[in-house]
Tab-separated table of C-alpha atoms and ligand atoms in Angstrom:
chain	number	residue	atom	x	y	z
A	110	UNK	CA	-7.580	8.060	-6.107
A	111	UNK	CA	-11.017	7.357	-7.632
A	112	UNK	CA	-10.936	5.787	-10.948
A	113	UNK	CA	-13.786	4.887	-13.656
A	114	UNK	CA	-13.465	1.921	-16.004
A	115	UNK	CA	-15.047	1.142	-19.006
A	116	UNK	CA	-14.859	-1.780	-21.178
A	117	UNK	CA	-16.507	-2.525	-24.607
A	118	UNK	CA	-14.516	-4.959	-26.397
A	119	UNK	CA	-16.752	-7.647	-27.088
A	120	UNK	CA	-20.124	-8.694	-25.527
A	121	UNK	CA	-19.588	-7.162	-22.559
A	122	UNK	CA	-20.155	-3.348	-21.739
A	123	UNK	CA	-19.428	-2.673	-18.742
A	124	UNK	CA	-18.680	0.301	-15.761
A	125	UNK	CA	-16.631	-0.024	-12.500
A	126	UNK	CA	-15.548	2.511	-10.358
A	127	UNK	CA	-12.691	1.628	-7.652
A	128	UNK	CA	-11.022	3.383	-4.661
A	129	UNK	CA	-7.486	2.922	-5.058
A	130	UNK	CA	-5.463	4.133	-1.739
A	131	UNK	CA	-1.839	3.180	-0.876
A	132	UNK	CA	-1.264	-0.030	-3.030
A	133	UNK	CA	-5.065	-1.564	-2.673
A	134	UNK	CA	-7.757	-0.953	-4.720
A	135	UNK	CA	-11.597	-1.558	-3.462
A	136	UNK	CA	-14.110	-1.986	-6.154
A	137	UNK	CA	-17.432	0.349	-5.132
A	138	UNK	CA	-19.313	-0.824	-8.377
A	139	UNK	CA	-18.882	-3.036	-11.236
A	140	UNK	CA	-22.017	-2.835	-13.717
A	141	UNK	CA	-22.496	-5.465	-17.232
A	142	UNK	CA	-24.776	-5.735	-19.634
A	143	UNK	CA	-24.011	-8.696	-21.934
A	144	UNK	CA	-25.073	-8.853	-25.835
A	145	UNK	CA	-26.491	-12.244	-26.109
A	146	UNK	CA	-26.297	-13.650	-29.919
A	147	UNK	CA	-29.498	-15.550	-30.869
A	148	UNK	CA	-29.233	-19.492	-29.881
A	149	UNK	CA	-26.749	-21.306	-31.907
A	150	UNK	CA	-25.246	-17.633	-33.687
A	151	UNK	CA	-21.646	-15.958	-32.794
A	152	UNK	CA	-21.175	-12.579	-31.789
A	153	UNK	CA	-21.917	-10.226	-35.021
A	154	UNK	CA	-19.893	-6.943	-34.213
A	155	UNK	CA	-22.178	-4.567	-35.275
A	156	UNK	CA	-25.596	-5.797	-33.418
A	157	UNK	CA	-22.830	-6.442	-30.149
A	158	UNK	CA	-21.739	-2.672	-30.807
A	159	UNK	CA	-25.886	-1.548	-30.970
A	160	UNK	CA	-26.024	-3.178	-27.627
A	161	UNK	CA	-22.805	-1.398	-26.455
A	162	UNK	CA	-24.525	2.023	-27.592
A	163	UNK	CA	-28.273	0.971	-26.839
A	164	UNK	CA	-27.096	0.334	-23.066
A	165	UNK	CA	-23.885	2.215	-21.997
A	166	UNK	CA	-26.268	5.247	-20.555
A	167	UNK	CA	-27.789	3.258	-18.071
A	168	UNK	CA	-25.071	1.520	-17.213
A	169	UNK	CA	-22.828	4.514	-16.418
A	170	UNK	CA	-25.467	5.784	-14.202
A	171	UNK	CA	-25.995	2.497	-12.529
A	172	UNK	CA	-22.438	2.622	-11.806
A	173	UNK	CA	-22.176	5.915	-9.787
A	174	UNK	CA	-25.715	5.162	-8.561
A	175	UNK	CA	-24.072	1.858	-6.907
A	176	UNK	CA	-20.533	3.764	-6.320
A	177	UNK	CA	-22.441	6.730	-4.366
A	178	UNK	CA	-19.979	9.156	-6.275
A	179	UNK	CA	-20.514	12.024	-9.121
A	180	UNK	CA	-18.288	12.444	-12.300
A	181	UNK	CA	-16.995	15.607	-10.280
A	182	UNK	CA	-15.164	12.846	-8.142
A	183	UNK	CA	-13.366	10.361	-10.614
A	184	UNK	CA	-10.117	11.701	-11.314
A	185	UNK	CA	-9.219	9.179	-13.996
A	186	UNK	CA	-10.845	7.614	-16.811
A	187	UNK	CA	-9.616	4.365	-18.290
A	188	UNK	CA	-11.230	1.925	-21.300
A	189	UNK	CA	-10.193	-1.082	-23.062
A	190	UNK	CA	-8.422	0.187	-26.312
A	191	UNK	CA	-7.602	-3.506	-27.504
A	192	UNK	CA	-7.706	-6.278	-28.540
A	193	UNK	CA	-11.328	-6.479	-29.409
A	194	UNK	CA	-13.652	-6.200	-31.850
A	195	UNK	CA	-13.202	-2.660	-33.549
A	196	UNK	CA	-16.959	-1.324	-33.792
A	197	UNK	CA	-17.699	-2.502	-30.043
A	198	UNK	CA	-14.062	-1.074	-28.864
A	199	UNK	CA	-15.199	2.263	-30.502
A	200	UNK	CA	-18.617	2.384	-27.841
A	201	UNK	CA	-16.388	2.656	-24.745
A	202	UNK	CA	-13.544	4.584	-26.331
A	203	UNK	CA	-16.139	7.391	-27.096
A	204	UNK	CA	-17.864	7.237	-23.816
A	205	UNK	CA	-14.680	7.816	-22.289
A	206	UNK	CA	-13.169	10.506	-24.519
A	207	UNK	CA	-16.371	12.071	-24.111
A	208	UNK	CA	-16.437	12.295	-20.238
A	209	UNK	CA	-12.327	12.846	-20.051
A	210	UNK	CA	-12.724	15.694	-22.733
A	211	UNK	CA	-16.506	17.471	-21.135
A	212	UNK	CA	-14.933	16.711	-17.425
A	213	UNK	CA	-11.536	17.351	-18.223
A	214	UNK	CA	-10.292	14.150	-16.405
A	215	UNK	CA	-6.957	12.687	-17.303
A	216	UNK	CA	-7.832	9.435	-19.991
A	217	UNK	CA	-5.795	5.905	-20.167
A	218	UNK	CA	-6.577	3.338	-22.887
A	219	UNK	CA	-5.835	-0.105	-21.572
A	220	UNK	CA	-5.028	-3.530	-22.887
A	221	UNK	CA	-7.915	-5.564	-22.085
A	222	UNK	CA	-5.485	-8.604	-21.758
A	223	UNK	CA	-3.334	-6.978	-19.307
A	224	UNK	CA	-6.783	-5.795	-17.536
A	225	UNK	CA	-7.505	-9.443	-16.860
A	226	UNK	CA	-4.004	-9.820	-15.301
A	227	UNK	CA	-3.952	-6.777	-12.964
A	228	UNK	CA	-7.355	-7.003	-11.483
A	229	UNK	CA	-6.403	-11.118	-10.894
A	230	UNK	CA	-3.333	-10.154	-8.869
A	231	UNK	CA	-5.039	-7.551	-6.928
A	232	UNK	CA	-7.921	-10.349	-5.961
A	233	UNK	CA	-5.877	-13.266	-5.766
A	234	UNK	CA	-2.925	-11.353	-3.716
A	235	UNK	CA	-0.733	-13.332	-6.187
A	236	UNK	CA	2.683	-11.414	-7.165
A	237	UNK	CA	4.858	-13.377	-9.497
A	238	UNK	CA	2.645	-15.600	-10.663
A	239	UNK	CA	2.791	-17.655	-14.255
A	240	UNK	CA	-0.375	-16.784	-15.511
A	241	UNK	CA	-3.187	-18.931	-17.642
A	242	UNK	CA	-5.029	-16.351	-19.108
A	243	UNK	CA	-7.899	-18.139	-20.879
A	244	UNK	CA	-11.186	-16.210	-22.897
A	245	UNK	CA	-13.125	-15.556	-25.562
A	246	UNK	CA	-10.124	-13.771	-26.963
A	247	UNK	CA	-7.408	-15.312	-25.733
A	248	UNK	CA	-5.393	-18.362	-24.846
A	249	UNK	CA	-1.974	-17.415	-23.756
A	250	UNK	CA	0.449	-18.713	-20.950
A	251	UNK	CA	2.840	-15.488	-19.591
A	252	UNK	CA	5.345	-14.470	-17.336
A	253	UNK	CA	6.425	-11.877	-16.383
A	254	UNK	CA	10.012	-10.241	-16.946
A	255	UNK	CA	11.904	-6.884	-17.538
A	256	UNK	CA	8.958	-4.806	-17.711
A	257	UNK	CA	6.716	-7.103	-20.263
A	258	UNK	CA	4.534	-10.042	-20.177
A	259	UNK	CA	6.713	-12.635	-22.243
A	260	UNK	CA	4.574	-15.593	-23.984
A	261	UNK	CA	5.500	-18.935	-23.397
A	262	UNK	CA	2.719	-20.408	-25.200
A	263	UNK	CA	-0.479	-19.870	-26.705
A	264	UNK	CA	-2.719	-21.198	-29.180
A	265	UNK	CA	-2.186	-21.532	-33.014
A	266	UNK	CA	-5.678	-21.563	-34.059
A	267	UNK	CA	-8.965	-20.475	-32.208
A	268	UNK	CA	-8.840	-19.921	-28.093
A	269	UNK	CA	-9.925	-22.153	-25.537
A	270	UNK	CA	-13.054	-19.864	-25.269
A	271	UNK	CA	-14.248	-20.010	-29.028
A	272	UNK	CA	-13.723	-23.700	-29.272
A	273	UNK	CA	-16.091	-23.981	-26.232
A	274	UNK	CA	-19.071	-21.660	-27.754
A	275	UNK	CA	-18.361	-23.080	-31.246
A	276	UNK	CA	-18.906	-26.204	-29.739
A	277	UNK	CA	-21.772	-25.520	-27.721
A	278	UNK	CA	-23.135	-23.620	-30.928
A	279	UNK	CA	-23.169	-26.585	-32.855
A	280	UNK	CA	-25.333	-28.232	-30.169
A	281	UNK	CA	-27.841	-25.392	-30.212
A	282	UNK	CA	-26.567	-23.559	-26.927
A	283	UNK	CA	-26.691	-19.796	-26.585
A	284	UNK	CA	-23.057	-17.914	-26.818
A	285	UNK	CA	-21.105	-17.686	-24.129
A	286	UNK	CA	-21.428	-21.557	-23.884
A	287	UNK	CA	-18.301	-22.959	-21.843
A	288	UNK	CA	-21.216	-23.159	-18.535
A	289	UNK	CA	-23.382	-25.413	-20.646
A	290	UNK	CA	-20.614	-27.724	-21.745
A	291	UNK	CA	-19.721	-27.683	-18.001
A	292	UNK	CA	-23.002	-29.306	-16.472
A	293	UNK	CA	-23.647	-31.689	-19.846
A	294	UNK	CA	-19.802	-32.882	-19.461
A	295	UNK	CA	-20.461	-33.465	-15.394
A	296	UNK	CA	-23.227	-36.148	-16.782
A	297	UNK	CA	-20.789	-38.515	-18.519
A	298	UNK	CA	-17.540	-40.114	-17.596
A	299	UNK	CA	-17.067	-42.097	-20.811
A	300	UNK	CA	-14.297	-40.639	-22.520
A	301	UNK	CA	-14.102	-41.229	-26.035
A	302	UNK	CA	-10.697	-40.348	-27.825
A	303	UNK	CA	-10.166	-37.030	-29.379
A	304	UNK	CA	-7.204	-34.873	-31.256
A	305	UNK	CA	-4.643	-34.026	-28.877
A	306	UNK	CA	-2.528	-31.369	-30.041
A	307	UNK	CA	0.569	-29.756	-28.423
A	308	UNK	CA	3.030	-28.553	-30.792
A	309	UNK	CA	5.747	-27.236	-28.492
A	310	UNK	CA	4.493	-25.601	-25.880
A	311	UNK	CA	1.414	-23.992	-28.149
A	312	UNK	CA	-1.781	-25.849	-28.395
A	313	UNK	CA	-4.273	-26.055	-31.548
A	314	UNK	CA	-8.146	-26.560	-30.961
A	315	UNK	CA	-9.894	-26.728	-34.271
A	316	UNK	CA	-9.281	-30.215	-35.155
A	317	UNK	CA	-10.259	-31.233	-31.883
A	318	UNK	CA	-13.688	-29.114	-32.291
A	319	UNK	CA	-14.171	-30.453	-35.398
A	320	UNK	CA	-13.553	-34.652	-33.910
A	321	UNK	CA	-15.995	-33.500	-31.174
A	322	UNK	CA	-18.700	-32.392	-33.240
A	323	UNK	CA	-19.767	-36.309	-34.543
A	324	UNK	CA	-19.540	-37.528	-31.287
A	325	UNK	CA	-21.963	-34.910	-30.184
A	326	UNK	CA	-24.708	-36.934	-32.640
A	327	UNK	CA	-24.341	-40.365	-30.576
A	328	UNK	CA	-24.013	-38.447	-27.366
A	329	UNK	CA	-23.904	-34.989	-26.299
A	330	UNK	CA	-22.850	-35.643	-22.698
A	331	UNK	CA	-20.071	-37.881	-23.825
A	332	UNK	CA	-18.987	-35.479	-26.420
A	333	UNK	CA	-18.691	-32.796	-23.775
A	334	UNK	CA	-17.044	-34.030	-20.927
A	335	UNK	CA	-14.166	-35.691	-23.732
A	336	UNK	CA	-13.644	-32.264	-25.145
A	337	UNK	CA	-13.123	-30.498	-21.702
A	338	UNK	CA	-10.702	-33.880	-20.481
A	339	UNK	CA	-8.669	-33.191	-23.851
A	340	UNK	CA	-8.959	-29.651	-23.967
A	341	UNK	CA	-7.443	-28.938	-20.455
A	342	UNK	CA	-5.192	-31.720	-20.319
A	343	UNK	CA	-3.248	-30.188	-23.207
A	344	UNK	CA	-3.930	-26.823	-21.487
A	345	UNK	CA	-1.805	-28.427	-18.152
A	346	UNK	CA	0.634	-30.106	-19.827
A	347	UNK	CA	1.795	-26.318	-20.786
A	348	UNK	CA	0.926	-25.456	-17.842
A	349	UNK	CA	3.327	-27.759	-16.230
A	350	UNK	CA	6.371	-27.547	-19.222
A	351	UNK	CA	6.473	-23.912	-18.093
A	352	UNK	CA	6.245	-24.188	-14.032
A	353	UNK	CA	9.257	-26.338	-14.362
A	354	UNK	CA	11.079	-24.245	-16.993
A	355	UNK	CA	10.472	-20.769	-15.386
A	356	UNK	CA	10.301	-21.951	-11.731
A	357	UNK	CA	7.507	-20.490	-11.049
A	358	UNK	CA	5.795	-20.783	-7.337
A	359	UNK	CA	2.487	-19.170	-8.448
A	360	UNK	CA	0.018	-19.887	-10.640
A	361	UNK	CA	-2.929	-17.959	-11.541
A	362	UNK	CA	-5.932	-18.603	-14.190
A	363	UNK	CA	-7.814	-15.710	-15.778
A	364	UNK	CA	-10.350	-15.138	-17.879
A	365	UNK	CA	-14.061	-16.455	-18.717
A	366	UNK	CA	-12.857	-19.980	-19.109
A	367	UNK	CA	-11.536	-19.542	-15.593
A	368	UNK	CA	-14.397	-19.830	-14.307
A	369	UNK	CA	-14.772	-24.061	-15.065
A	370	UNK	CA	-13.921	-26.256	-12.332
A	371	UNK	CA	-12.677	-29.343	-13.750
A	372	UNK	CA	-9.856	-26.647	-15.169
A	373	UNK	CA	-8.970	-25.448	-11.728
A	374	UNK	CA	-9.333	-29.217	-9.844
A	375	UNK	CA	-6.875	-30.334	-13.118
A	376	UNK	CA	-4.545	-27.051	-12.847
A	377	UNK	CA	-4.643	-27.340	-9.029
A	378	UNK	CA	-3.076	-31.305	-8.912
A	379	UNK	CA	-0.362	-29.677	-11.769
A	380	UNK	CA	0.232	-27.266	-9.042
A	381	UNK	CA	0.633	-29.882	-5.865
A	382	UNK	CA	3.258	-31.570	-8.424
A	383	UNK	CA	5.144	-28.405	-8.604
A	384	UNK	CA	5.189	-27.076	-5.191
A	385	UNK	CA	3.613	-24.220	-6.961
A	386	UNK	CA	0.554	-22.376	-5.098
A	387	UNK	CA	-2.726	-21.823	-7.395
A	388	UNK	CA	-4.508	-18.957	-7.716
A	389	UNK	CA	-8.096	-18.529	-9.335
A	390	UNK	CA	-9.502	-15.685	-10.092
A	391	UNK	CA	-12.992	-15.152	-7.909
A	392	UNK	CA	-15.744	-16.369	-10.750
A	393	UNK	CA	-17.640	-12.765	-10.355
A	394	UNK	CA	-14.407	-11.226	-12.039
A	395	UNK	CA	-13.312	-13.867	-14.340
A	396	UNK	CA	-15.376	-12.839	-17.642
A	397	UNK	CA	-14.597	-9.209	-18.925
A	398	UNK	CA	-15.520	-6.380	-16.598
A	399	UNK	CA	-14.844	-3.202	-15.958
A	400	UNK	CA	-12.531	-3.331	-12.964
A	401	UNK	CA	-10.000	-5.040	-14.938
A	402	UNK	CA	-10.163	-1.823	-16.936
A	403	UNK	CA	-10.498	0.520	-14.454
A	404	UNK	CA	-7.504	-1.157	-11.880
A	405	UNK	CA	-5.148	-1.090	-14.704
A	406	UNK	CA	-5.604	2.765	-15.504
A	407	UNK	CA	-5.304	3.174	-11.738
A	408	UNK	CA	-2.016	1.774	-11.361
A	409	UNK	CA	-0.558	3.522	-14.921
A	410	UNK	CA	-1.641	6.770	-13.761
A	411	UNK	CA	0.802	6.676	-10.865
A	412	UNK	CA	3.641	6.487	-13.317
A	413	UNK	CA	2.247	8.537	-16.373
A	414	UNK	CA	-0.167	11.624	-17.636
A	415	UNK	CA	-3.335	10.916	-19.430
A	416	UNK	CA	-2.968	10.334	-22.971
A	417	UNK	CA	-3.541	13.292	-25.210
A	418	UNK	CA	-7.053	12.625	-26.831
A	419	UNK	CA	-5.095	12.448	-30.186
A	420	UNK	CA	-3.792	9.527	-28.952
A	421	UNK	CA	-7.247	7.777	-27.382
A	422	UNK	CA	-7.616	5.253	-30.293
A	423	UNK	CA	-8.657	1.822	-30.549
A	424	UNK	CA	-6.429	-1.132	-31.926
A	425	UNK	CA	-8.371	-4.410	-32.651
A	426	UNK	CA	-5.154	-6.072	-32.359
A	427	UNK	CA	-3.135	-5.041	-29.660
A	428	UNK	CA	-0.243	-7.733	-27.984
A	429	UNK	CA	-0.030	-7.969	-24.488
A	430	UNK	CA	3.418	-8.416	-24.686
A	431	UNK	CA	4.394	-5.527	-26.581
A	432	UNK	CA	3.099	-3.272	-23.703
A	433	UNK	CA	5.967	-2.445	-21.423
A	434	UNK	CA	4.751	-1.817	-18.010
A	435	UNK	CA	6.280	0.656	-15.490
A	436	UNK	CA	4.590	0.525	-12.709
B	403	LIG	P1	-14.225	-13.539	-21.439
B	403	LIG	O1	-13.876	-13.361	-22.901
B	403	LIG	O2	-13.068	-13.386	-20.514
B	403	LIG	O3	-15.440	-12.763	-21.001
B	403	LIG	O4	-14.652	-15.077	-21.294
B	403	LIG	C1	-15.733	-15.612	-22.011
B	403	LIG	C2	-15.461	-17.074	-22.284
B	403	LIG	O5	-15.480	-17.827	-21.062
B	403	LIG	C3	-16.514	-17.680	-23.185
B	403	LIG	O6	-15.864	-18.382	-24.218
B	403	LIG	C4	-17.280	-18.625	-22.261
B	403	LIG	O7	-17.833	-19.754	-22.917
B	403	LIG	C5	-16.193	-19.032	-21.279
B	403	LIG	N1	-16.747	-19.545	-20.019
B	403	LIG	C6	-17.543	-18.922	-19.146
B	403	LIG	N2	-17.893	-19.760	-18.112
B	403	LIG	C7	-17.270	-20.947	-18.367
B	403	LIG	C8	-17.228	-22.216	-17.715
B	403	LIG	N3	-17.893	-22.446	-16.584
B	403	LIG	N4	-16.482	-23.201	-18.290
B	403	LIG	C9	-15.785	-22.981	-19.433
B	403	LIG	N5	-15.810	-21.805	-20.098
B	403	LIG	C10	-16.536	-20.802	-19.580
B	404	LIG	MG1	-11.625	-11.004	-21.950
C-alpha cells in the first residue's frame, strides 16, 4: 500500500510518501521545510502557519517528484491532527482533506506523538520498548499496555525541548536551539550546581532554566554543558525508576531532543545497568517529519476506513494516551 503523510504541527511542514508491504514500510521521500523564528524569538503561530501555506505546494511536489509516484497512486492520506499549534495544524489538515476529498482517497488524522513512536519502532526494529519521547512538544516516558500508551512520567512545566530553545534564546541562538547548546556545552566540563527537580517520577524544568540563565553571564559554555548534565540526569533517573518498575528490556528515545549525544551516551550506561537494550532513533527522523505521519496512517488503515471528512478536524491538544490503538 502506498501512503502520503503530511505534517504541519509546528515549524515543520513536511511530505513523505512510504511503501508499506507485508509488515515493513520503506520511505521513497520525506520532504521539510522548517519556519525559522528570527534570532533570539519563539515560534509565533501565525507567521509558522504563513510558512506552512507559503511552502506546502512545493513541497508536495517535491515529494512525488523524489517518490517517482502520481496522486493517482497513493491510496491513503494521513496528517497530524494534534497536538500542535492550531493555525499551523489547520495547513496540513486542509492539504489533506483537499487531496482525500478531489482524489477521493481514504483520509486518517494522526497523533503526532504517536507518529514519533511508530516510525521509531519501524527504524529501530524495537517492539516493546519503554519509550523517551522527548521534543519541542513533549516530554513524556510511556509504555505500552492493553491497547494504549500509559504515562509513567512526564514533565510538570515546559518540555525538555522548550527549556533548551528558551535557553539558547536567551543567549541569542536561533530556535530550534538544543544543537547549539550541544557544541557550546562540549567546550566546558566545569559543572556548576543547578535545580534538580524530580517530583515522583515527573520532572520540572523552569526553575532550572531560570538558575541557568545567570550563569550564562559569567560563562556561556559552563552554563550549557551544567544544564544538559542536570537536565538529562533527571531525565535518566526516570528513565531508570521505570526500567526497573515495568521490566522493560528495550529502550527507545524519540523526538528532536533525541538527536543529542550526551543524552544517548547517559541513557545508554542506564541501559547497561538494566540489561535493557537501547534504541535511538536515526537523527534524520528524530525531529518532526512526515513519515512519522504517514507510517502511522499506514498501519491504522489496515484495521479501519478513512475518517468521514466531517470528522477530519484538528485538536491542539490531543493525549497520546487517550488514543487506543488496534493495530
Ligand atoms: P521536534 O519537536 O521533535 O521536531 O524536536 C525539536 C526539538 O529538538 C527542539 O527543541 C530542538 O532544540 C531539539 N533538538 C534538536 N537537536 C538537538 C540536539 N542535538 N540536542 C538537544 N536538543 C535538540
Ligand atoms: Mg514532534
Amino acid at each position: 500500500m502506498l501512503g502520503l503523510g503530511i505534517e504541519s504541527t509546528a515549524h515543520t511542514f513536511s511530505c513523505a510518501i512510504i511503501k508499506k508491504k507485508s509488515g515493513r514500510g520503506k520511505i521513497l521521500s520525506d520532504v521539510r521545510k522548517i519556519y525559522r523564528p528570527p534570532d533570539g524569538e519563539g515560534i509565533h503561530p501565525r507567521e509558522a502557519s504563513r510558512h506552512h501555506v507559503e511552502n506546502s505546494a512545493g513541497v508536495l511536489s517535491q515529494c512525488f517528484k523524489e517518490a517517482k509516484v502520481s496522486i493517482r497512486d497513493v491510496e491513503m492520506i494521513s496528517y497530524a491532527a494534534g497536538p500542535g499549534l492550531g493555525p499551523c495544524l489547520r495547513v496540513g489538515a486542509v492539504v489533506a482533506r483537499s487531496l482525500a476529498s478531489y482524489y477521493d482517497i481514504p483520509i486518517y488524522p494522526v497523533n503526532h506523538a504517536i507518529g514519533h513512536i511508530e516510525l521509531g519502532k519501524l527504524l529501530t526494529g524495537a517492539s516493546d520498548p519503554l519509550v523517551l519521547l522527548v521534543s519541542g512538544g513533549h516530554t513524556m516516558l510511556l509504555a505500552f499496555l492493553e491497547r494504549q500508551w500509559r504515562v509513567f512520567g512526564e514533565t510538570l512545566d515546559i518540555t525538555l525541548g522548550q527549556m533548551l530553545d528558551q535557553f539558547g534564546r536567551s543567549l541569542g541562538f536561533a530556535s530550534p536551539c538544543g544543537r547549539d547548546i550541544e557544541l557550546l556545552a562540549s567546550d566546558s566540563s566545569n559543572y556548576v550546581s543547578l535545580p534538580y527537580s524530580v517530583k515522583g517520577n515527573d520532572v520540572s524544568f523552569s526553575g532550572l532554566l531560570s538558575a541557568a540563565k545567570p550563569v550564562a553571564e559569567k560563562n556561556r559554555a559552563d552554563a550549557c554543558y551544567s544544564l544538559q548534565e542536570t537536565a538529562f540526569a533527571m531525565i535518566t533517573e526516570t528513565v531508570e525508576r521505570a526500567l526497573s518498575f515495568t521490566r522493560k528490556k528495550e529502550l527507545m528515545i524519540v523526538g528532536g531532543v533525541a538527536a543529542n549525544r550526551r543524552l544517548s551516551a547517559m541513557l545508554g550506561n542506564a541501559c547497561k545497568r538494566h540489561r535493557a537494550r537501547f534504541y535511538a532513533v536515526p537523527i534524520k527522523y528524530a525531529g518532526d517529519c512526515g513519515s512519522q505521519i504517514c507510517w502511522t496512517g499506514l498501519l491504522e488503515s489496515q484495521v479501519k476506513k478513512g475518517a468521514r471528512l466531517g470528522d477530519t478536524m484538528v485538536m491542539q491538544s490531543w493525549r497520546l494516551d487517550t488514543v487506543r490503538i488496534d493495530y
